Amino acid sequence: MSVTDSPAARLQALFEGHRLTPTQRRIAHSMVRRAADVPFLSSVELAELAGVSQPSVTRFAVALGFDGYPALRRHLREVAPAAPAAEAGAPNEYQQAVEAEMENLRQLAQVLADPRPVREAGRVLAASRPLPVLGLRAAASQAYGFAYFAAKVHPDVRPLHEGGTMLQDRIDGAVRAGATALLCFALPRHPREVVDTLAYAKEAGLTVVTVADSAFAPVAKVSDLLLPAAVGTGLVFDTACAPMLLGRVLLEAMCDDLPDAQARLEEFDAKAAARGLFVE
């Protein structure tokens, strides 16, 4: 039996393309680990295996498009028949998650075969003084990471990675200071506050550049330029290697339109050396 024909791989293929909650992913992972046994487990037994409630198993089956768990189990008996639990050479669920991320990166490379959208985004962001960078919840680390590096080459970067009633005030302040664009990182699950904030930013006259998990993400309708990079869904929580890399590519494009970027980097390196900031 080939790797792609293994019960675990068939189960993984069943879950792909579905937006599952963390609890539902926990169930999916438990099923992959016990791929040979799962077609013969009751909903109660699967719930105990995954450490969730029995109704959660039912909701999981419905999320996959089945009428309920009995229908899912019947399907599993057809597509994932019993087999040795640990097949030689078959990748485990952790390896499958890594391979899925590698595929996301390959897709990103294909998208970047046309560099014009990223270059245009770089020009727009480089011209904005200040430059607000938005990212809430799951995307907060992406926004913070971009802002950290961008501040080394851009004269005024303003990270917005905490939500709340002050968010629109900060956008107003950036507009008053001369901002012309806003960069947003938007990842699942998409907070309503992000969509509302981007709509507010557009109404305030800002050009919205968004890095999102899909061209069809909820933020698409409130973005002027959307750059897609898929997230991995093979683990309990999303993995975002492709959006992170796209953010670094966007930084590179922005540097190309900041004539003093190299001088700023050299100045920082000199000061860092003088302060003994880093351990060599």
mmCIF file of C-alpha atoms in Angstrom:
data_model
loop_
_atom_site.group_PDB
_atom_site.id
_atom_site.type_symbol
_atom_site.label_atom_id
_atom_site.label_comp_id
_atom_site.label_asym_id
_atom_site.label_seq_id
_atom_site.Cartn_x
_atom_site.Cartn_y
_atom_site.Cartn_z
ATOM 1 C CA MET A 1 0.000 0.000 0.000
ATOM 2 C CA SER A 2 1.384 3.425 -0.956
ATOM 3 C CA VAL A 3 1.586 6.357 1.443
ATOM 4 C CA THR A 4 -1.245 8.147 -0.352
ATOM 5 C CA ASP A 5 -3.456 5.032 -0.078
ATOM 6 C CA SER A 6 -2.936 4.565 3.651
ATOM 7 C CA PRO A 7 -5.968 4.904 5.966
ATOM 8 C CA ALA A 8 -4.322 7.900 7.647
ATOM 9 C CA ALA A 9 -3.775 9.656 4.323
ATOM 10 C CA ARG A 10 -7.367 8.968 3.246
ATOM 11 C CA LEU A 11 -8.650 10.445 6.469
ATOM 12 C CA GLN A 12 -6.418 13.489 6.065
ATOM 13 C CA ALA A 13 -7.795 13.997 2.556
ATOM 14 C CA LEU A 14 -11.341 13.845 3.957
ATOM 15 C CA PHE A 15 -10.601 16.715 6.342
ATOM 16 C CA GLU A 16 -8.814 18.969 3.830
ATOM 17 C CA GLY A 17 -10.761 21.964 2.626
ATOM 18 C CA HIS A 18 -12.969 22.147 5.714
ATOM 19 C CA ARG A 19 -12.685 25.003 8.187
ATOM 20 C CA LEU A 20 -12.721 23.123 11.466
ATOM 21 C CA THR A 21 -12.734 24.538 14.978
ATOM 22 C CA PRO A 22 -9.865 23.610 17.340
ATOM 23 C CA THR A 23 -12.121 21.036 19.035
ATOM 24 C CA GLN A 24 -13.017 19.501 15.682
ATOM 25 C CA ARG A 25 -9.364 19.372 14.693
ATOM 26 C CA ARG A 26 -8.615 17.549 17.919
ATOM 27 C CA ILE A 27 -11.133 14.916 16.843
ATOM 28 C CA ALA A 28 -9.590 14.758 13.373
ATOM 29 C CA HIS A 29 -6.091 14.275 14.798
ATOM 30 C CA SER A 30 -7.280 11.507 17.076
ATOM 31 C CA MET A 31 -8.872 9.794 14.101
ATOM 32 C CA VAL A 32 -5.678 10.004 12.061
ATOM 33 C CA ARG A 33 -3.667 8.514 14.931
ATOM 34 C CA ARG A 34 -6.071 5.559 15.152
ATOM 35 C CA ALA A 35 -6.935 5.403 11.458
ATOM 36 C CA ALA A 36 -7.305 1.623 11.368
ATOM 37 C CA ASP A 37 -9.696 1.530 14.328
ATOM 38 C CA VAL A 38 -11.800 4.631 13.749
ATOM 39 C CA PRO A 39 -14.307 3.124 11.263
ATOM 40 C CA PHE A 40 -15.418 0.740 14.003
ATOM 41 C CA LEU A 41 -15.685 3.203 16.896
ATOM 42 C CA SER A 42 -18.969 4.564 18.215
ATOM 43 C CA SER A 43 -19.404 8.295 18.654
ATOM 44 C CA VAL A 44 -19.003 7.840 22.413
ATOM 45 C CA GLU A 45 -15.774 5.892 21.946
ATOM 46 C CA LEU A 46 -14.398 8.488 19.529
ATOM 47 C CA ALA A 47 -15.338 11.256 21.969
ATOM 48 C CA GLU A 48 -13.424 9.478 24.747
ATOM 49 C CA LEU A 49 -10.454 8.945 22.435
ATOM 50 C CA ALA A 50 -10.316 12.639 21.537
ATOM 51 C CA GLY A 51 -11.196 13.900 25.011
ATOM 52 C CA VAL A 52 -14.267 15.787 23.830
ATOM 53 C CA SER A 53 -18.017 15.503 24.312
ATOM 54 C CA GLN A 54 -20.209 13.199 22.264
ATOM 55 C CA PRO A 55 -22.197 16.151 20.799
ATOM 56 C CA SER A 56 -18.871 17.566 19.584
ATOM 57 C CA VAL A 57 -18.349 14.396 17.545
ATOM 58 C CA THR A 58 -21.801 14.812 16.015
ATOM 59 C CA ARG A 59 -21.113 18.453 15.130
ATOM 60 C CA PHE A 60 -17.787 17.371 13.644
ATOM 61 C CA ALA A 61 -19.521 14.899 11.323
ATOM 62 C CA VAL A 62 -21.995 17.582 10.227
ATOM 63 C CA ALA A 63 -19.122 20.017 9.587
ATOM 64 C CA LEU A 64 -17.689 17.451 7.160
ATOM 65 C CA GLY A 65 -20.991 17.362 5.268
ATOM 66 C CA PHE A 66 -22.575 14.232 6.722
ATOM 67 C CA ASP A 67 -26.034 13.913 8.269
ATOM 68 C CA GLY A 68 -24.476 12.681 11.494
ATOM 69 C CA TYR A 69 -21.798 10.425 12.890
ATOM 70 C CA PRO A 70 -23.383 7.130 11.649
ATOM 71 C CA ALA A 71 -23.163 8.429 8.069
ATOM 72 C CA LEU A 72 -19.550 9.471 8.614
ATOM 73 C CA ARG A 73 -18.682 6.056 10.037
ATOM 74 C CA ARG A 74 -20.272 4.288 7.066
ATOM 75 C CA HIS A 75 -18.177 6.439 4.776
ATOM 76 C CA LEU A 76 -15.036 5.658 6.767
ATOM 77 C CA ARG A 77 -15.620 1.937 6.438
ATOM 78 C CA GLU A 78 -15.649 2.401 2.666
ATOM 79 C CA VAL A 79 -12.637 4.712 2.248
ATOM 80 C CA ALA A 80 -10.447 3.805 5.238
ATOM 81 C CA PRO A 81 -10.583 0.041 5.763
ATOM 82 C CA ALA A 82 -8.722 -1.591 8.603
ATOM 83 C CA ALA A 83 -4.941 -1.706 8.198
ATOM 84 C CA PRO A 84 -1.898 -1.890 10.456
ATOM 85 C CA ALA A 85 -1.878 1.224 12.657
ATOM 86 C CA ALA A 86 1.803 1.933 12.030
ATOM 87 C CA GLU A 87 2.629 1.335 8.387
ATOM 88 C CA ALA A 88 6.282 1.350 7.430
ATOM 89 C CA GLY A 89 7.170 4.551 5.627
ATOM 90 C CA ALA A 90 3.791 6.214 6.164
ATOM 91 C CA PRO A 91 4.126 9.807 7.420
ATOM 92 C CA ASN A 92 2.578 10.556 10.793
ATOM 93 C CA GLU A 93 0.239 13.485 11.369
ATOM 94 C CA TYR A 94 3.097 15.812 12.313
ATOM 95 C CA GLN A 95 4.978 15.043 9.106
ATOM 96 C CA GLN A 96 1.785 15.500 7.122
ATOM 97 C CA ALA A 97 1.355 18.955 8.644
ATOM 98 C CA VAL A 98 4.904 19.902 7.625
ATOM 99 C CA GLU A 99 4.376 18.570 4.105
ATOM 100 C CA ALA A 100 1.142 20.546 3.821
ATOM 101 C CA GLU A 101 3.010 23.723 4.784
ATOM 102 C CA MET A 102 5.651 22.947 2.184
ATOM 103 C CA GLU A 103 2.864 22.742 -0.384
ATOM 104 C CA ASN A 104 1.544 26.122 0.794
ATOM 105 C CA LEU A 105 5.012 27.580 0.225
ATOM 106 C CA ARG A 106 5.180 26.046 -3.253
ATOM 107 C CA GLN A 107 1.828 27.651 -4.060
ATOM 108 C CA LEU A 108 3.133 30.989 -2.790
ATOM 109 C CA ALA A 109 6.186 30.656 -5.038
ATOM 110 C CA GLN A 110 3.876 30.145 -7.995
ATOM 111 C CA VAL A 111 1.850 33.224 -7.071
ATOM 112 C CA LEU A 112 5.047 35.273 -6.826
ATOM 113 C CA ALA A 113 5.969 34.299 -10.378
ATOM 114 C CA ASP A 114 4.135 37.529 -11.146
ATOM 115 C CA PRO A 115 5.873 39.999 -8.807
ATOM 116 C CA ARG A 116 3.832 43.022 -9.843
ATOM 117 C CA PRO A 117 1.218 42.911 -7.039
ATOM 118 C CA VAL A 118 3.887 42.662 -4.332
ATOM 119 C CA ARG A 119 5.969 45.409 -5.923
ATOM 120 C CA GLU A 120 2.920 47.656 -6.150
ATOM 121 C CA ALA A 121 2.122 46.942 -2.494
ATOM 122 C CA GLY A 122 5.715 47.751 -1.562
ATOM 123 C CA ARG A 123 5.477 51.121 -3.298
ATOM 124 C CA VAL A 124 2.195 51.952 -1.584
ATOM 125 C CA LEU A 125 3.507 51.052 1.885
ATOM 126 C CA ALA A 126 6.853 52.793 1.436
ATOM 127 C CA ALA A 127 5.080 56.034 0.522
ATOM 128 C CA SER A 128 2.882 56.069 3.635
ATOM 129 C CA ARG A 129 4.267 58.183 6.498
ATOM 130 C CA PRO A 130 3.296 56.944 9.049
ATOM 131 C CA LEU A 131 2.537 53.321 8.203
ATOM 132 C CA PRO A 132 -0.050 51.585 10.434
ATOM 133 C CA VAL A 133 0.223 47.780 10.506
ATOM 134 C CA LEU A 134 -2.886 45.940 11.700
ATOM 135 C CA GLY A 135 -3.199 42.365 12.915
ATOM 136 C CA LEU A 136 -5.501 41.059 15.642
ATOM 137 C CA ARG A 137 -5.776 37.728 17.467
ATOM 138 C CA ALA A 138 -4.153 34.988 15.349
ATOM 139 C CA ALA A 139 -2.594 37.586 13.059
ATOM 140 C CA ALA A 140 -1.172 39.755 15.852
ATOM 141 C CA SER A 141 2.231 38.055 15.752
ATOM 142 C CA GLN A 142 2.424 38.534 11.980
ATOM 143 C CA ALA A 143 1.716 42.256 12.310
ATOM 144 C CA TYR A 144 4.150 42.649 15.191
ATOM 145 C CA GLY A 145 6.921 40.796 13.333
ATOM 146 C CA PHE A 146 6.451 42.880 10.195
ATOM 147 C CA ALA A 147 6.378 46.123 12.194
ATOM 148 C CA TYR A 148 9.532 45.131 14.114
ATOM 149 C CA PHE A 149 11.611 44.754 10.962
ATOM 150 C CA ALA A 150 9.886 47.529 8.997
ATOM 151 C CA ALA A 151 10.776 50.037 11.722
ATOM 152 C CA LYS A 152 14.458 49.502 10.890
ATOM 153 C CA VAL A 153 14.001 50.942 7.412
ATOM 154 C CA HIS A 154 10.764 52.961 7.526
ATOM 155 C CA PRO A 155 10.755 56.235 9.501
ATOM 156 C CA ASP A 156 7.351 55.776 11.192
ATOM 157 C CA VAL A 157 5.715 52.362 11.629
ATOM 158 C CA ARG A 158 2.733 52.070 13.948
ATOM 159 C CA PRO A 159 1.750 48.510 14.938
ATOM 160 C CA LEU A 160 -1.922 47.940 15.714
ATOM 161 C CA HIS A 161 -2.056 44.459 17.220
ATOM 162 C CA GLU A 162 -4.501 45.078 20.061
ATOM 163 C CA GLY A 163 -8.187 45.613 19.432
ATOM 164 C CA GLY A 164 -10.665 47.717 21.355
ATOM 165 C CA THR A 165 -12.273 51.114 21.278
ATOM 166 C CA MET A 166 -8.950 52.915 20.754
ATOM 167 C CA LEU A 167 -8.275 51.227 17.409
ATOM 168 C CA GLN A 168 -10.174 53.706 15.264
ATOM 169 C CA ASP A 169 -8.656 56.564 17.270
ATOM 170 C CA ARG A 170 -5.197 55.325 16.325
ATOM 171 C CA ILE A 171 -6.194 55.183 12.677
ATOM 172 C CA ASP A 172 -7.501 58.737 12.908
ATOM 173 C CA GLY A 173 -4.188 59.774 14.451
ATOM 174 C CA ALA A 174 -2.223 58.104 11.665
ATOM 175 C CA VAL A 175 -4.341 59.841 9.016
ATOM 176 C CA ARG A 176 -3.825 63.223 10.692
ATOM 177 C CA ALA A 177 -0.080 62.555 10.721
ATOM 178 C CA GLY A 178 -0.106 61.945 6.960
ATOM 179 C CA ALA A 179 -0.682 58.197 6.518
ATOM 180 C CA THR A 180 -1.882 57.173 3.069
ATOM 181 C CA ALA A 181 -1.959 53.383 3.464
ATOM 182 C CA LEU A 182 -2.525 50.635 6.016
ATOM 183 C CA LEU A 183 -1.122 47.119 5.976
ATOM 184 C CA CYS A 184 -3.250 44.354 7.472
ATOM 185 C CA PHE A 185 -2.488 40.721 8.256
ATOM 186 C CA ALA A 186 -5.746 38.770 8.370
ATOM 187 C CA LEU A 187 -5.821 35.083 9.324
ATOM 188 C CA PRO A 188 -8.572 32.666 10.355
ATOM 189 C CA ARG A 189 -10.684 32.827 12.320
ATOM 190 C CA HIS A 190 -11.329 36.330 11.006
ATOM 191 C CA PRO A 191 -12.411 38.751 13.762
ATOM 192 C CA ARG A 192 -15.348 40.951 12.836
ATOM 193 C CA GLU A 193 -13.383 43.841 14.339
ATOM 194 C CA VAL A 194 -10.755 43.529 11.608
ATOM 195 C CA VAL A 195 -13.345 43.785 8.834
ATOM 196 C CA ASP A 196 -14.963 46.791 10.526
ATOM 197 C CA THR A 197 -11.581 48.448 11.081
ATOM 198 C CA LEU A 198 -10.536 48.042 7.456
ATOM 199 C CA ALA A 199 -13.849 49.521 6.313
ATOM 200 C CA TYR A 200 -13.206 52.466 8.637
ATOM 201 C CA ALA A 201 -9.666 52.873 7.289
ATOM 202 C CA LYS A 202 -10.944 52.977 3.700
ATOM 203 C CA GLU A 203 -13.556 55.559 4.626
ATOM 204 C CA ALA A 204 -10.748 57.593 6.182
ATOM 205 C CA GLY A 205 -8.976 57.605 2.825
ATOM 206 C CA LEU A 206 -6.305 54.957 3.436
ATOM 207 C CA THR A 207 -5.283 52.444 0.797
ATOM 208 C CA VAL A 208 -5.654 49.024 2.421
ATOM 209 C CA VAL A 209 -3.071 46.341 1.610
ATOM 210 C CA THR A 210 -3.929 42.966 3.125
ATOM 211 C CA VAL A 211 -2.043 39.693 3.515
ATOM 212 C CA ALA A 212 -4.756 37.058 3.975
ATOM 213 C CA ASP A 213 -5.139 33.304 3.869
ATOM 214 C CA SER A 214 -7.287 33.432 0.739
ATOM 215 C CA ALA A 215 -8.397 35.782 -2.011
ATOM 216 C CA PHE A 216 -11.934 35.000 -0.828
ATOM 217 C CA ALA A 217 -11.327 35.849 2.840
ATOM 218 C CA PRO A 218 -13.931 38.140 4.504
ATOM 219 C CA VAL A 219 -11.432 41.029 4.384
ATOM 220 C CA ALA A 220 -11.253 40.925 0.580
ATOM 221 C CA LYS A 221 -14.232 43.248 0.144
ATOM 222 C CA VAL A 222 -12.584 45.942 2.312
ATOM 223 C CA SER A 223 -9.074 45.635 0.828
ATOM 224 C CA ASP A 224 -7.672 47.597 -2.106
ATOM 225 C CA LEU A 225 -4.854 45.125 -2.701
ATOM 226 C CA LEU A 226 -5.043 41.603 -1.288
ATOM 227 C CA LEU A 227 -2.047 39.258 -1.298
ATOM 228 C CA PRO A 228 -3.035 35.631 -0.566
ATOM 229 C CA ALA A 229 -0.939 33.060 1.302
ATOM 230 C CA ALA A 230 -2.572 29.867 2.555
ATOM 231 C CA VAL A 231 -2.422 28.718 6.158
ATOM 232 C CA GLY A 232 -1.904 25.127 7.258
ATOM 233 C CA THR A 233 -4.875 23.438 8.889
ATOM 234 C CA GLY A 234 -3.397 20.035 9.687
ATOM 235 C CA LEU A 235 -2.818 20.722 13.375
ATOM 236 C CA VAL A 236 -5.150 21.834 16.150
ATOM 237 C CA PHE A 237 -4.134 25.452 15.518
ATOM 238 C CA ASP A 238 -3.368 26.991 12.119
ATOM 239 C CA THR A 239 0.206 27.290 10.927
ATOM 240 C CA ALA A 240 1.126 30.436 9.025
ATOM 241 C CA CYS A 241 4.517 29.900 7.417
ATOM 242 C CA ALA A 242 3.369 31.169 4.015
ATOM 243 C CA PRO A 243 1.806 34.421 5.337
ATOM 244 C CA MET A 244 4.955 35.069 7.381
ATOM 245 C CA LEU A 245 7.197 34.552 4.350
ATOM 246 C CA LEU A 246 4.944 36.732 2.211
ATOM 247 C CA GLY A 247 5.303 39.441 4.857
ATOM 248 C CA ARG A 248 9.098 39.239 4.534
ATOM 249 C CA VAL A 249 8.819 39.406 0.751
ATOM 250 C CA LEU A 250 6.642 42.477 1.142
ATOM 251 C CA LEU A 251 9.309 43.997 3.384
ATOM 252 C CA GLU A 252 11.871 43.411 0.647
ATOM 253 C CA ALA A 253 9.642 45.104 -1.902
ATOM 254 C CA MET A 254 9.102 48.030 0.447
ATOM 255 C CA CYS A 255 12.853 48.413 0.963
ATOM 256 C CA ASP A 256 13.276 48.685 -2.812
ATOM 257 C CA ASP A 257 11.160 51.854 -2.678
ATOM 258 C CA LEU A 258 12.859 53.368 0.381
ATOM 259 C CA PRO A 259 16.032 55.018 -0.961
ATOM 260 C CA ASP A 260 17.590 55.357 2.486
ATOM 261 C CA ALA A 261 16.734 51.823 3.656
ATOM 262 C CA GLN A 262 20.316 50.551 3.375
ATOM 263 C CA ALA A 263 21.683 53.603 5.171
ATOM 264 C CA ARG A 264 19.221 53.075 8.021
ATOM 265 C CA LEU A 265 20.231 49.430 8.345
ATOM 266 C CA GLU A 266 23.927 50.317 8.431
ATOM 267 C CA GLU A 267 23.247 52.992 11.047
ATOM 268 C CA PHE A 268 21.385 50.489 13.202
ATOM 269 C CA ASP A 269 24.174 47.918 12.875
ATOM 270 C CA ALA A 270 26.753 50.492 13.912
ATOM 271 C CA LYS A 271 24.764 51.550 16.966
ATOM 272 C CA ALA A 272 24.026 47.955 17.907
ATOM 273 C CA ALA A 273 27.740 47.139 17.784
ATOM 274 C CA ALA A 274 28.608 50.179 19.880
ATOM 275 C CA ARG A 275 26.050 49.169 22.505
ATOM 276 C CA GLY A 276 27.052 45.513 22.474
ATOM 277 C CA LEU A 277 23.429 44.764 21.748
ATOM 278 C CA PHE A 278 23.908 41.287 20.304
ATOM 279 C CA VAL A 279 26.055 38.358 21.390
ATOM 280 C CA GLU A 280 28.370 37.375 18.568
#
